[in-house]
Amino acid sequence: MSAPDNAAAGAVPPDTGAPPAAEALVTALMTRDRFSQWLGIEVLEAAVGRAVLRMTIRDDMVNGFGTSHGGILFSLADSAFAFATNAGGLLSVAIDCSVSFPVAVRPGDVLTAIAIEQSTTKRLAFCDVTVRNQDDVIAGHFRGTVYRTAIPHQL
Amino acid sequence: MSAPDNAAAGAVPPDTGAPPAAEALVTALMTRDRFSQWLGIEVLEAAVGRAVLRMTIRDDMVNGFGTSHGGILFSLADSAFAFATNAGGLLSVAIDCSVSFPVAVRPGDVLTAIAIEQSTTKRLAFCDVTVRNQDDVIAGHFRGTVYRTAIPHQL
Amino acid sequence: MSAPDNAAAGAVPPDTGAPPAAEALVTALMTRDRFSQWLGIEVLEAAVGRAVLRMTIRDDMVNGFGTSHGGILFSLADSAFAFATNAGGLLSVAIDCSVSFPVAVRPGDVLTAIAIEQSTTKRLAFCDVTVRNQDDVIAGHFRGTVYRTAIPHQL
Amino acid sequence: MSAPDNAAAGAVPPDTGAPPAAEALVTALMTRDRFSQWLGIEVLEAAVGRAVLRMTIRDDMVNGFGTSHGGILFSLADSAFAFATNAGGLLSVAIDCSVSFPVAVRPGDVLTAIAIEQSTTKRLAFCDVTVRNQDDVIAGHFRGTVYRTAIPHQL
C-alpha cells in the first residue's frame, strides 16, 4: 500500500507532538475494547464530546424474559459515553451513570446511541446518551458523569 | 426419568396451584438468561426481594483502558435486581437504574452482588444492589426501580 | 374590576366538558402550589410536555457554604417537571428524579428551567429539565420519571 | 452567662489546632444554612460520614396537588447528605444526586433522614440517605456523590 493511500485511511495520525485527534483516539480505544467488540459495536462518528455507535441485538444477549438484557443497552450507551468524554484527550473515568428503559428491546433490533457532552468543568463532564431502535423509537435514556484526570491519552 | 432423579434435580416444584417458589423461579429465569450465562454468573441465594450473585471478570470483558467495562458490573447488578424483584411471582420490569463506580475492576477480580428490595408499593418496587470485589471493597452502588405488572410468572 | 377584564385574565376556562387546556391547568396547579410561590417561581411557558419557569435566588435560600442550597435548584426543576408532565391532563406522580450540579448558584442569580418530555408510554413519562443561570451557563441537569395515573385533572 | 454554662453549650470547641470536630462543624454549617432553617430542620446526630435530621411538613410546603412538594423531601435529604460528607473536615460539594418517592408526604408528617456514607475515595464520597415518616414508612430513597476538595473547613 502506498503512502498516500495509507494517509488517506487515517488510522495513524502523523507524529506532530499534538494530542491524538478524536477519531484516532476512539479507534485506538475501540481496538482494545474487547467487550464492545463482543457486542458488535460499530463507531459511526467520533468527535470531541460526541460519539455515535450502532449494534444489533443477538439471541445470546437476552435475559430470562427473552428480551434484551438491560445490561446490553447500558453497555452500548456506556461505550458511547466513554468515547465522547475521552475524545478530548484526557483520561476520563465514569463516576455515576443512570439509565431509563421506555420500551423493551428484542433480538434483531438495531440500536443507535448518540452521546453528547452537555457541560464540562475543570474536573467533571456531564454527558447524555439517547438510544433509539430501528423504528427511531427511544429505547434508552442514559446520563453519565466522568471525572477528568490530568493524564493525557497516548495511542 | 425416574422419580428419585427428578426429585434430585429439584428444578420443577410439585404442581400445587401455588405460585412458584422464589428459588425455582430464579432458576428458571437464569436457565433462559443467555447473557447472564455468558457473564458466568452464579446464583448464590434467591428469595423474595433478595438475590446474591457472583462472577469472575475475564479478559474478554475489558474496555479500551484494560479495566472491566462499566457495562459488566452494571449487568451483574441488573441481573441481581431482576431476580430479587421478580422472585415474588409478578412479572416486574425495570424503569430506572443508576450505578456509581468507586473503584476500578480488573480481569481476575471476583464480584459479588447483593440485591435487597428496600420498599414496594402496589405497582413499584425500589431495590439496592451493592457489588463488592474479592477484598470486600465496594466496586459498585446500583439502585433500580421496577414496574410490577399484574402478570404472574409461570415456569 | 369589571367582568370583561376578569374574563380576559383567563384563569377560568369556559366549561366545555373537554379536558382543561394545558395553560389553564398549570395556572391552577401553580395557584395551589404554596412552595413554588415561596420560591418566587414564574411560569413563562406551559404546554403539553413542556414548561419553562424562572426564579431569582434570594439570601434566605442559601446553605451552610453561602451558596444556593441544592434543594432550591432541584425544586425549581421538579416544579417544571411536574407542570410539563401533568399538562396533558392526567394526574402524573414522580417516581425517580436525578440532578447534577455543574456550577455553584449564588444569591442574585436568575435561574431558568426548561422541561421537555422526552418519551411517554401508557403509564410512564420521561422528562429532562435543563436549568441555566443568567449567563446562559447550565447550572443543573435534571431528569425525572412519572407514573401516569388514569385520573384526569379537574380544575 | 457563666463559663461552665458556656462550655456546656458546646458550640465553640477549644482551639487545639486540630480540625473542628464533626458536631461543631455541622452546628456551624447549620447556623449559616438559612434554607435548612426555613425548613425547620433539627440535627439529631452528626458524626463523620453520618447525620440524622428531622423536620415536620407544614402547609406552606405543598405542591399543586396538596401533598408535600418533592423538593422538600429532597432538600431535607440533601442537607443530611451535605452534613454527613462534610463532617470529616474537607469541603465537599455535591456532583450528582438521585431520589425516589415510594409514598406521598402530607402536611403534618414528620420526616427523619438518616445519611450514611457508603464508600469514599481520595476525591469522591458516595452517600445514601433514607427518609422515613412518623409511621416508619420509607418516603424517600436518596443517593448522592460529592467531590472532596483538599480545602479544610474552618469554623
Coordinates of C-alpha atoms in Angstrom, one line a residue:
Chain A
M1 CA 0.0 0.0 0.0
S2 CA 1.4 3.4 -1.0
A3 CA 2.0 6.3 1.4
P4 CA -0.9 8.5 0.1
D5 CA -3.3 5.6 0.5
N6 CA -2.1 5.0 4.0
A7 CA -2.5 8.6 4.9
A8 CA -6.0 8.6 3.4
A9 CA -7.0 5.6 5.6
G10 CA -6.4 8.0 8.5
A11 CA -6.0 5.4 11.3
V12 CA -2.5 6.5 12.2
P13 CA -2.1 10.3 12.6
P14 CA 1.3 11.8 11.8
D15 CA 3.5 12.3 14.9
T16 CA 3.2 16.0 15.5
G17 CA 3.5 16.1 19.2
A18 CA -0.1 17.3 19.4
P19 CA -2.6 15.2 21.3
P20 CA -4.1 12.4 19.1
A21 CA -7.1 13.5 17.1
A22 CA -10.5 12.4 18.4
E23 CA -11.2 9.9 15.7
A24 CA -7.7 8.2 16.1
L25 CA -8.1 8.1 19.8
V26 CA -11.6 6.4 19.7
T27 CA -10.3 4.0 17.1
A28 CA -7.4 3.1 19.5
L29 CA -9.8 2.7 22.4
M30 CA -12.2 0.5 20.3
T31 CA -9.3 -1.7 19.2
R32 CA -8.5 -2.6 22.8
D33 CA -12.2 -2.7 24.0
R34 CA -12.8 -6.4 23.8
F35 CA -16.3 -6.2 25.4
S36 CA -17.5 -3.6 22.9
Q37 CA -16.2 -5.9 20.2
W38 CA -18.2 -8.8 21.6
L39 CA -21.2 -6.6 21.5
G40 CA -20.6 -6.0 17.8
I41 CA -20.4 -2.2 18.2
E42 CA -19.6 -0.1 15.2
V43 CA -18.4 3.5 15.6
L44 CA -20.3 5.7 13.2
E45 CA -19.0 9.0 14.4
A46 CA -16.4 10.2 16.9
A47 CA -15.5 13.8 17.8
V48 CA -14.6 15.8 20.9
G49 CA -17.7 15.5 23.2
R50 CA -19.7 13.4 20.7
A51 CA -19.9 9.8 19.6
V52 CA -22.5 7.7 17.6
L53 CA -22.4 3.9 17.9
R54 CA -24.6 1.2 16.5
M55 CA -25.1 -2.5 17.2
T56 CA -27.6 -5.3 16.5
I57 CA -29.2 -7.4 19.4
R58 CA -28.3 -11.1 19.1
D59 CA -30.0 -14.1 20.6
D60 CA -27.2 -14.6 23.1
M61 CA -27.9 -11.1 24.6
V62 CA -31.3 -12.0 26.1
N63 CA -32.4 -12.1 29.8
G64 CA -34.7 -14.6 31.4
F65 CA -37.8 -12.9 29.8
G66 CA -36.4 -13.4 26.2
T67 CA -35.9 -9.7 25.7
S68 CA -32.5 -7.9 25.5
H69 CA -30.8 -7.8 28.9
G70 CA -30.8 -4.3 30.4
G71 CA -27.0 -4.5 30.6
I72 CA -26.7 -4.7 26.8
L73 CA -28.3 -1.3 26.1
F74 CA -26.4 0.2 29.1
S75 CA -23.1 -1.1 27.8
L76 CA -23.7 0.4 24.3
A77 CA -24.6 3.7 25.9
D78 CA -21.6 3.5 28.3
S79 CA -19.2 2.9 25.4
A80 CA -20.6 5.9 23.6
F81 CA -20.3 8.0 26.8
A82 CA -16.7 6.9 27.3
F83 CA -15.7 7.6 23.7
A84 CA -17.4 11.1 23.7
T85 CA -15.8 12.2 27.0
N86 CA -12.4 10.7 26.4
A87 CA -12.1 12.0 22.8
G88 CA -10.9 15.4 24.0
G89 CA -7.6 13.8 25.0
L90 CA -7.7 13.5 28.8
L91 CA -8.3 10.1 30.6
S92 CA -11.8 10.5 32.0
V93 CA -13.4 7.9 34.2
A94 CA -17.1 7.2 34.9
I95 CA -18.4 8.2 38.4
D96 CA -22.2 8.0 38.2
C97 CA -24.5 6.7 35.4
S98 CA -28.2 6.4 35.1
V99 CA -30.5 4.8 32.5
S100 CA -34.2 4.6 31.9
F101 CA -35.9 2.0 29.7
P102 CA -39.1 3.3 28.0
V103 CA -39.6 0.2 25.8
A104 CA -38.4 -3.4 25.5
V105 CA -35.6 -4.3 23.1
R106 CA -35.6 -7.7 21.3
P107 CA -33.2 -9.9 19.3
G108 CA -32.9 -8.4 15.8
D109 CA -33.4 -4.9 16.9
V110 CA -30.7 -2.4 15.8
L111 CA -29.8 0.2 18.4
T112 CA -28.1 3.5 17.7
A113 CA -26.6 5.5 20.6
I114 CA -25.9 9.2 20.3
A115 CA -23.7 10.6 23.1
I116 CA -23.4 14.4 23.5
E117 CA -21.4 16.1 26.3
Q118 CA -23.7 18.7 27.9
S119 CA -21.4 20.6 30.1
T120 CA -17.9 20.4 31.4
T121 CA -15.9 21.9 34.3
K122 CA -12.2 21.6 35.0
R123 CA -12.6 18.1 36.6
L124 CA -16.0 16.9 35.5
A125 CA -18.1 16.3 32.4
F126 CA -21.8 15.6 32.1
C127 CA -23.0 13.6 29.1
D128 CA -26.4 12.5 27.7
V129 CA -26.8 9.4 25.6
T130 CA -30.0 8.7 23.7
V131 CA -30.5 5.2 22.3
R132 CA -33.0 4.6 19.5
N133 CA -34.2 1.4 17.8
Q134 CA -34.6 0.8 14.1
D135 CA -38.0 2.5 14.2
D136 CA -36.5 5.7 15.7
V137 CA -38.2 5.0 19.0
I138 CA -36.2 5.9 22.1
A139 CA -35.3 2.7 23.9
G140 CA -33.0 4.2 26.4
H141 CA -32.2 7.5 28.2
F142 CA -28.7 7.3 29.6
R143 CA -26.8 10.0 31.5
G144 CA -23.3 9.9 32.9
T145 CA -20.7 11.9 34.8
V146 CA -17.0 11.5 34.4
Y147 CA -14.0 12.6 36.4
R148 CA -11.5 14.2 34.1
T149 CA -8.0 13.3 35.2
A150 CA -5.0 15.4 34.1
I151 CA -3.5 12.4 32.3
P152 CA -3.3 12.8 28.5
H153 CA -4.2 9.7 26.4
Q154 CA -1.4 8.2 24.5
L155 CA -2.0 6.0 21.4
Chain B
M1 CA -36.6 -40.4 34.1
S2 CA -37.2 -41.9 37.4
A3 CA -38.9 -40.2 40.3
P4 CA -35.8 -40.0 42.5
D5 CA -33.7 -38.4 39.7
N6 CA -36.5 -35.9 39.1
A7 CA -36.7 -35.0 42.8
A8 CA -32.9 -34.7 43.0
A9 CA -32.9 -32.2 40.1
G10 CA -35.1 -30.0 42.1
A11 CA -35.9 -27.6 39.3
V12 CA -39.5 -28.4 39.0
P13 CA -41.7 -27.9 42.1
P14 CA -44.8 -30.0 42.5
D15 CA -47.9 -28.6 40.9
T16 CA -49.8 -27.3 43.9
G17 CA -51.5 -24.3 42.2
A18 CA -49.4 -22.0 44.4
P19 CA -47.1 -19.5 42.7
P20 CA -43.7 -21.0 42.0
A21 CA -41.2 -20.7 44.9
A22 CA -38.7 -17.9 44.6
E23 CA -35.7 -20.2 44.1
A24 CA -37.4 -22.3 41.4
L25 CA -38.5 -19.1 39.7
V26 CA -35.0 -17.6 39.7
T27 CA -33.5 -20.9 38.5
A28 CA -36.0 -20.8 35.6
L29 CA -35.1 -17.2 34.8
M30 CA -31.4 -18.0 34.9
T31 CA -31.8 -21.0 32.6
R32 CA -33.2 -18.8 29.9
D33 CA -30.9 -15.8 30.6
R34 CA -28.2 -16.3 27.9
F35 CA -26.4 -13.1 28.7
S36 CA -26.1 -13.8 32.4
Q37 CA -24.7 -17.2 31.4
W38 CA -22.1 -15.6 29.1
L39 CA -21.1 -13.5 32.1
G40 CA -20.6 -16.6 34.1
I41 CA -23.0 -15.6 36.8
E42 CA -23.6 -18.0 39.7
V43 CA -26.8 -17.6 41.8
L44 CA -25.7 -18.0 45.5
E45 CA -29.0 -17.0 47.0
A46 CA -32.5 -16.2 45.8
A47 CA -35.5 -15.3 47.9
V48 CA -38.5 -12.9 47.6
G49 CA -36.9 -9.4 47.5
R50 CA -33.3 -10.7 47.8
A51 CA -30.6 -12.2 45.5
V52 CA -26.9 -12.8 45.8
L53 CA -24.9 -13.4 42.6
R54 CA -21.2 -13.9 41.9
M55 CA -19.0 -13.8 38.8
T56 CA -15.3 -13.5 37.8
I57 CA -14.0 -10.8 35.4
R58 CA -12.5 -12.3 32.3
D59 CA -10.0 -10.8 29.7
D60 CA -12.8 -10.5 27.2
M61 CA -14.8 -8.2 29.5
V62 CA -12.4 -5.2 29.3
N63 CA -12.9 -1.7 27.9
G64 CA -10.3 0.4 26.0
F65 CA -8.5 1.2 29.2
G66 CA -7.9 -2.5 30.0
T67 CA -10.2 -2.4 33.0
S68 CA -13.6 -4.1 33.3
H69 CA -16.2 -2.4 31.1
G70 CA -18.7 -0.5 33.2
G71 CA -21.4 -2.5 31.5
I72 CA -20.2 -5.7 33.1
L73 CA -20.7 -4.6 36.7
F74 CA -24.0 -3.0 35.7
S75 CA -25.1 -6.2 34.1
L76 CA -24.3 -8.3 37.1
A77 CA -26.2 -5.9 39.4
D78 CA -29.1 -5.7 36.9
S79 CA -29.5 -9.5 37.0
A80 CA -29.4 -9.5 40.8
F81 CA -32.0 -6.6 40.7
A82 CA -34.2 -8.5 38.3
F83 CA -34.1 -11.8 40.2
A84 CA -34.8 -10.1 43.6
T85 CA -37.8 -8.1 42.3
N86 CA -39.3 -10.9 40.2
A87 CA -38.9 -13.6 42.9
G88 CA -42.2 -12.6 44.5
G89 CA -44.0 -14.0 41.5
L90 CA -45.2 -11.0 39.5
L91 CA -43.5 -10.0 36.2
S92 CA -41.6 -6.9 37.1
V93 CA -39.8 -4.7 34.5
A94 CA -37.0 -2.2 35.1
I95 CA -37.9 1.5 34.7
D96 CA -34.9 3.5 36.0
C97 CA -31.5 2.3 37.2
S98 CA -28.4 4.1 38.4
V99 CA -24.9 3.0 39.2
S100 CA -21.8 4.5 40.8
F101 CA -18.2 3.2 40.4
P102 CA -16.0 4.0 43.4
V103 CA -13.1 1.8 42.2
A104 CA -11.8 0.2 39.0
V105 CA -12.5 -3.6 38.4
R106 CA -9.9 -5.7 36.6
P107 CA -9.7 -9.1 35.0
G108 CA -9.4 -11.8 37.6
D109 CA -11.5 -9.8 40.1
V110 CA -14.4 -11.7 41.7
L111 CA -17.5 -9.6 42.1
T112 CA -20.4 -10.4 44.5
A113 CA -23.7 -8.5 44.1
I114 CA -26.2 -8.4 46.9
A115 CA -29.7 -7.1 45.9
I116 CA -32.2 -6.2 48.5
E117 CA -35.6 -4.7 47.9
Q118 CA -35.9 -1.6 50.0
S119 CA -39.6 -0.8 49.6
T120 CA -42.6 -1.8 47.5
T121 CA -45.9 -0.2 46.6
K122 CA -48.8 -1.8 44.6
R123 CA -47.1 -1.1 41.3
L124 CA -43.5 -0.2 42.1
A125 CA -40.5 -1.7 43.9
F126 CA -37.2 0.0 44.8
C127 CA -34.1 -2.1 45.1
D128 CA -30.5 -1.5 46.1
V129 CA -27.6 -3.7 44.9
T130 CA -24.2 -3.4 46.4
V131 CA -21.3 -5.0 44.4
R132 CA -18.1 -5.9 46.3
N133 CA -14.8 -7.3 45.0
Q134 CA -12.8 -10.2 46.5
D135 CA -11.2 -7.8 49.0
D136 CA -14.7 -6.8 50.2
V137 CA -14.3 -3.3 48.8
I138 CA -17.4 -1.8 47.2
A139 CA -16.9 -1.6 43.5
G140 CA -20.5 -0.6 42.6
H141 CA -23.5 1.1 44.1
F142 CA -26.6 0.2 42.0
R143 CA -30.2 1.2 42.5
G144 CA -33.2 0.3 40.4
T145 CA -36.9 0.8 40.2
V146 CA -39.3 -1.8 38.7
Y147 CA -42.9 -1.6 37.5
R148 CA -44.7 -4.5 39.0
T149 CA -47.3 -5.8 36.4
A150 CA -50.3 -7.9 37.5
I151 CA -49.0 -10.9 35.4
P152 CA -47.9 -13.9 37.5
H153 CA -44.8 -15.7 36.3
Q154 CA -45.2 -19.2 35.0
L155 CA -42.4 -21.7 35.0
Chain C
M1 CA -62.6 45.2 38.2
S2 CA -65.2 44.6 35.5
A3 CA -66.4 41.3 34.2
P4 CA -64.7 41.6 30.8
D5 CA -61.4 42.3 32.4
N6 CA -61.8 39.3 34.6
A7 CA -62.6 37.0 31.7
A8 CA -59.5 38.4 29.9
A9 CA -57.3 37.3 32.8
G10 CA -58.1 33.8 31.5
A11 CA -57.8 31.9 34.8
V12 CA -61.1 30.1 34.5
P13 CA -61.7 28.4 31.1
P14 CA -65.3 28.0 29.9
D15 CA -66.9 24.7 30.8
T16 CA -66.9 22.8 27.5
G17 CA -66.6 19.3 29.0
A18 CA -63.2 19.0 27.3
P19 CA -60.1 18.4 29.5
P20 CA -58.7 21.7 30.7
A21 CA -56.1 23.3 28.4
A22 CA -52.5 22.9 29.4
E23 CA -52.0 26.5 30.3
A24 CA -55.2 26.7 32.4
L25 CA -54.2 23.5 34.2
V26 CA -50.7 24.7 35.0
T27 CA -52.2 28.0 36.2
A28 CA -54.4 26.1 38.5
L29 CA -51.6 23.9 39.8
M30 CA -49.4 27.0 40.4
T31 CA -52.2 28.7 42.3
R32 CA -52.3 25.9 44.8
D33 CA -48.5 25.3 44.9
R34 CA -47.5 27.2 48.0
F35 CA -43.9 26.1 47.9
S36 CA -43.4 27.2 44.3
Q37 CA -44.9 30.5 45.3
W38 CA -42.4 30.8 48.2
L39 CA -39.6 30.2 45.7
G40 CA -40.9 33.1 43.6
I41 CA -41.4 30.9 40.6
E42 CA -42.9 32.5 37.4
V43 CA -44.4 30.3 34.7
L44 CA -43.0 31.6 31.4
E45 CA -44.5 28.9 29.2
A46 CA -46.8 25.8 29.7
A47 CA -47.8 23.3 27.1
V48 CA -48.4 19.6 26.9
G49 CA -45.0 18.0 27.7
R50 CA -43.2 21.4 28.1
A51 CA -42.8 24.0 30.7
V52 CA -40.4 27.0 31.2
L53 CA -40.0 28.5 34.7
R54 CA -37.9 31.3 36.1
M55 CA -36.9 32.4 39.6
T56 CA -34.3 34.5 41.4
I57 CA -32.1 33.1 44.2
R58 CA -32.6 35.0 47.5
D59 CA -30.4 35.3 50.6
D60 CA -32.8 33.0 52.5
M61 CA -32.2 30.2 50.1
V62 CA -28.5 29.6 51.0
N63 CA -26.9 26.5 52.6
G64 CA -24.0 26.5 55.1
F65 CA -21.5 27.4 52.4
G66 CA -23.3 30.6 51.4
T67 CA -24.3 29.3 48.0
S68 CA -27.8 28.3 46.9
H69 CA -29.0 25.1 48.7
G70 CA -29.1 22.2 46.2
G71 CA -32.7 21.7 47.1
I72 CA -33.6 25.1 45.6
L73 CA -32.5 24.3 42.1
F74 CA -34.0 20.8 42.5
S75 CA -37.3 22.3 43.5
L76 CA -37.4 24.7 40.5
A77 CA -36.7 21.8 38.2
D78 CA -39.2 19.5 39.9
S79 CA -41.9 22.1 39.5
A80 CA -41.1 22.4 35.8
F81 CA -41.1 18.6 35.5
A82 CA -44.5 18.3 37.3
F83 CA -46.1 21.0 35.1
A84 CA -44.8 19.6 31.8
T85 CA -45.9 16.0 32.6
N86 CA -49.3 16.9 34.1
A87 CA -50.2 19.4 31.4
G88 CA -51.6 16.6 29.2
G89 CA -54.5 16.2 31.6
L90 CA -53.7 13.0 33.6
L91 CA -52.6 13.1 37.2
S92 CA -48.9 12.1 37.0
V93 CA -46.7 11.5 40.0
A94 CA -43.0 11.5 40.3
I95 CA -41.2 8.1 40.8
D96 CA -37.5 8.8 40.3
C97 CA -35.5 12.0 39.8
S98 CA -31.9 12.8 39.4
V99 CA -29.9 16.0 39.3
S100 CA -26.3 17.0 38.6
F101 CA -24.7 20.3 39.6
P102 CA -22.0 21.6 37.2
V103 CA -21.6 25.0 38.8
A104 CA -22.5 26.8 42.1
V105 CA -25.5 29.0 42.2
R106 CA -25.5 32.2 44.4
P107 CA -28.0 34.8 45.7
G108 CA -28.9 37.1 43.0
D109 CA -28.6 34.5 40.2
V110 CA -31.6 34.1 38.0
L111 CA -32.4 30.5 37.0
T112 CA -34.5 29.4 34.1
A113 CA -35.7 25.8 33.9
I114 CA -36.8 24.3 30.6
A115 CA -38.6 20.9 31.0
I116 CA -39.3 18.8 27.9
E117 CA -40.9 15.4 27.9
Q118 CA -38.6 13.0 26.0
S119 CA -40.8 9.9 25.7
T120 CA -44.0 8.5 27.1
T121 CA -45.6 5.1 27.4
K122 CA -49.1 4.2 28.5
R123 CA -48.1 4.5 32.2
L124 CA -44.8 6.3 32.2
A125 CA -43.2 9.6 31.0
F126 CA -39.6 10.5 31.0
C127 CA -38.7 14.2 31.2
D128 CA -35.5 16.2 31.0
V129 CA -35.1 19.6 32.7
T130 CA -32.1 21.9 31.9
V131 CA -31.5 24.8 34.3
R132 CA -29.5 27.7 33.2
N133 CA -28.3 30.9 35.0
Q134 CA -28.4 34.5 33.8
D135 CA -25.2 33.9 31.8
D136 CA -26.8 31.0 30.0
V137 CA -24.4 28.6 31.8
I138 CA -26.0 25.2 32.7
A139 CA -26.4 25.1 36.5
G140 CA -28.4 21.9 36.7
H141 CA -29.2 18.8 34.7
F142 CA -32.4 17.2 36.0
R143 CA -34.2 14.1 34.8
G144 CA -37.4 12.6 36.1
T145 CA -39.8 9.8 35.6
V146 CA -43.6 10.0 36.4
Y147 CA -46.2 7.3 36.8
R148 CA -49.2 8.4 34.7
T149 CA -52.4 7.5 36.5
A150 CA -55.7 7.2 34.7
I151 CA -57.2 10.0 36.7
P152 CA -58.0 13.2 34.8
H153 CA -57.2 16.5 36.4
Q154 CA -60.1 18.7 37.3
L155 CA -59.8 22.4 37.8
Chain D
M1 CA -23.7 33.7 81.3
S2 CA -21.0 31.8 83.3
A3 CA -18.1 29.9 81.8
P4 CA -19.4 26.5 82.8
D5 CA -22.7 27.2 81.1
N6 CA -20.9 28.3 78.1
A7 CA -18.8 25.1 77.9
A8 CA -21.9 23.0 78.4
A9 CA -23.5 24.6 75.3
G10 CA -20.7 23.1 73.3
A11 CA -20.9 25.3 70.3
V12 CA -17.3 26.5 70.4
P13 CA -14.6 23.8 70.6
P14 CA -11.3 24.7 72.2
D15 CA -8.6 25.9 69.8
T16 CA -6.3 22.9 69.6
G17 CA -5.2 23.4 66.0
A18 CA -6.9 20.1 65.2
P19 CA -9.7 20.1 62.6
P20 CA -13.0 21.0 64.1
A21 CA -15.0 18.1 65.5
A22 CA -17.8 16.8 63.4
E23 CA -20.5 18.0 65.7
A24 CA -19.1 21.5 65.9
L25 CA -18.7 21.7 62.2
V26 CA -22.3 20.6 61.5
T27 CA -23.5 23.1 64.1
A28 CA -21.6 25.9 62.3
L29 CA -22.9 24.8 58.9
M30 CA -26.5 24.7 60.2
T31 CA -26.2 28.1 61.8
R32 CA -25.4 29.6 58.3
D33 CA -27.8 27.4 56.4
R34 CA -30.8 29.7 56.1
F35 CA -32.8 27.4 53.9
S36 CA -32.5 24.4 56.3
Q37 CA -33.6 26.8 59.0
W38 CA -36.7 27.8 56.9
L39 CA -37.4 24.1 56.6
G40 CA -37.4 23.7 60.4
I41 CA -34.7 21.1 60.3
E42 CA -33.3 19.7 63.6
V43 CA -30.0 18.0 63.7
L44 CA -30.4 14.8 65.8
E45 CA -27.0 13.3 65.2
A46 CA -23.8 14.4 63.4
A47 CA -20.6 12.4 63.0
V48 CA -18.0 11.8 60.3
G49 CA -19.9 10.1 57.5
R50 CA -23.3 10.2 59.3
A51 CA -26.1 12.6 60.0
V52 CA -29.7 12.3 61.2
L53 CA -32.1 15.2 60.7
R54 CA -35.8 15.7 61.4
M55 CA -38.5 18.1 60.2
T56 CA -42.2 18.5 60.1
I57 CA -44.1 19.2 56.9
R58 CA -46.0 22.5 57.0
D59 CA -49.0 23.8 55.0
D60 CA -46.6 26.2 53.1
M61 CA -44.6 23.3 51.7
V62 CA -47.3 21.8 49.5
N63 CA -47.3 21.5 45.7
G64 CA -50.3 21.9 43.4
F65 CA -51.7 18.5 44.4
G66 CA -51.8 19.5 48.1
T67 CA -49.1 17.0 49.0
S68 CA -45.6 17.9 50.1
H69 CA -43.5 19.3 47.2
G70 CA -40.9 16.8 46.1
G71 CA -38.3 19.5 46.6
I72 CA -39.0 19.5 50.4
L73 CA -38.0 15.8 50.9
F74 CA -35.1 16.3 48.5
S75 CA -33.9 19.3 50.5
L76 CA -34.0 17.5 53.8
A77 CA -32.1 14.6 52.4
D78 CA -29.6 16.9 50.7
S79 CA -28.9 18.7 53.9
A80 CA -28.3 15.3 55.7
F81 CA -26.0 14.3 52.8
A82 CA -24.0 17.6 53.0
F83 CA -23.6 17.3 56.7
A84 CA -22.5 13.7 56.7
T85 CA -20.0 14.2 53.9
N86 CA -18.6 17.5 55.2
A87 CA -18.3 16.4 58.8
G88 CA -14.9 14.8 58.1
G89 CA -13.4 18.3 57.7
L90 CA -12.9 18.7 54.0
L91 CA -15.1 21.0 51.9
S92 CA -17.1 18.5 49.8
V93 CA -19.5 19.6 47.0
A94 CA -22.4 17.7 45.5
I95 CA -22.0 16.4 41.9
D96 CA -24.9 14.0 41.3
C97 CA -28.0 13.2 43.4
S98 CA -31.0 10.9 42.8
V99 CA -34.2 10.5 44.8
S100 CA -37.1 8.1 44.6
F101 CA -40.6 8.7 46.1
P102 CA -42.4 5.5 47.2
V103 CA -45.2 7.2 49.0
A104 CA -46.8 10.7 49.2
V105 CA -45.9 13.0 52.1
R106 CA -48.5 15.4 53.6
P107 CA -48.7 18.4 55.9
G108 CA -48.3 17.3 59.5
D109 CA -46.0 14.3 58.6
V110 CA -42.7 14.2 60.5
L111 CA -39.7 13.1 58.3
T112 CA -36.5 11.7 59.6
A113 CA -33.5 11.4 57.3
I114 CA -30.5 9.1 58.0
A115 CA -27.5 9.8 55.9
I116 CA -24.7 7.2 55.9
E117 CA -21.5 7.5 53.7
Q118 CA -21.2 4.2 51.9
S119 CA -17.7 4.5 50.4
T120 CA -15.0 7.1 49.9
T121 CA -12.1 7.5 47.6
K122 CA -9.4 10.2 47.6
R123 CA -11.6 12.7 45.8
L124 CA -15.1 11.2 45.9
A125 CA -17.7 10.0 48.5
F126 CA -20.9 8.1 47.9
C127 CA -23.7 8.5 50.5
D128 CA -27.2 7.0 50.9
V129 CA -30.0 8.9 52.7
T130 CA -33.1 7.1 53.8
V131 CA -36.1 9.3 54.7
R132 CA -38.9 7.8 56.8
N133 CA -42.2 9.2 58.0
Q134 CA -43.7 9.1 61.5
D135 CA -45.0 5.6 60.8
D136 CA -41.5 4.4 60.0
V137 CA -42.5 4.0 56.3
I138 CA -39.8 4.9 53.8
A139 CA -40.9 8.1 52.0
G140 CA -37.7 8.7 50.1
H141 CA -34.6 6.9 48.8
F142 CA -31.8 9.5 48.2
R143 CA -28.3 8.9 46.9
G144 CA -25.6 11.5 46.4
T145 CA -22.0 11.8 45.2
V146 CA -19.6 14.6 46.4
Y147 CA -16.3 15.8 45.1
R148 CA -14.0 16.1 48.1
T149 CA -11.8 19.2 47.7
A150 CA -8.5 19.5 49.5
I151 CA -9.8 22.6 51.4
P152 CA -10.3 22.1 55.1
H153 CA -13.3 23.6 56.7
Q154 CA -12.8 26.5 59.1
L155 CA -15.3 27.4 61.8

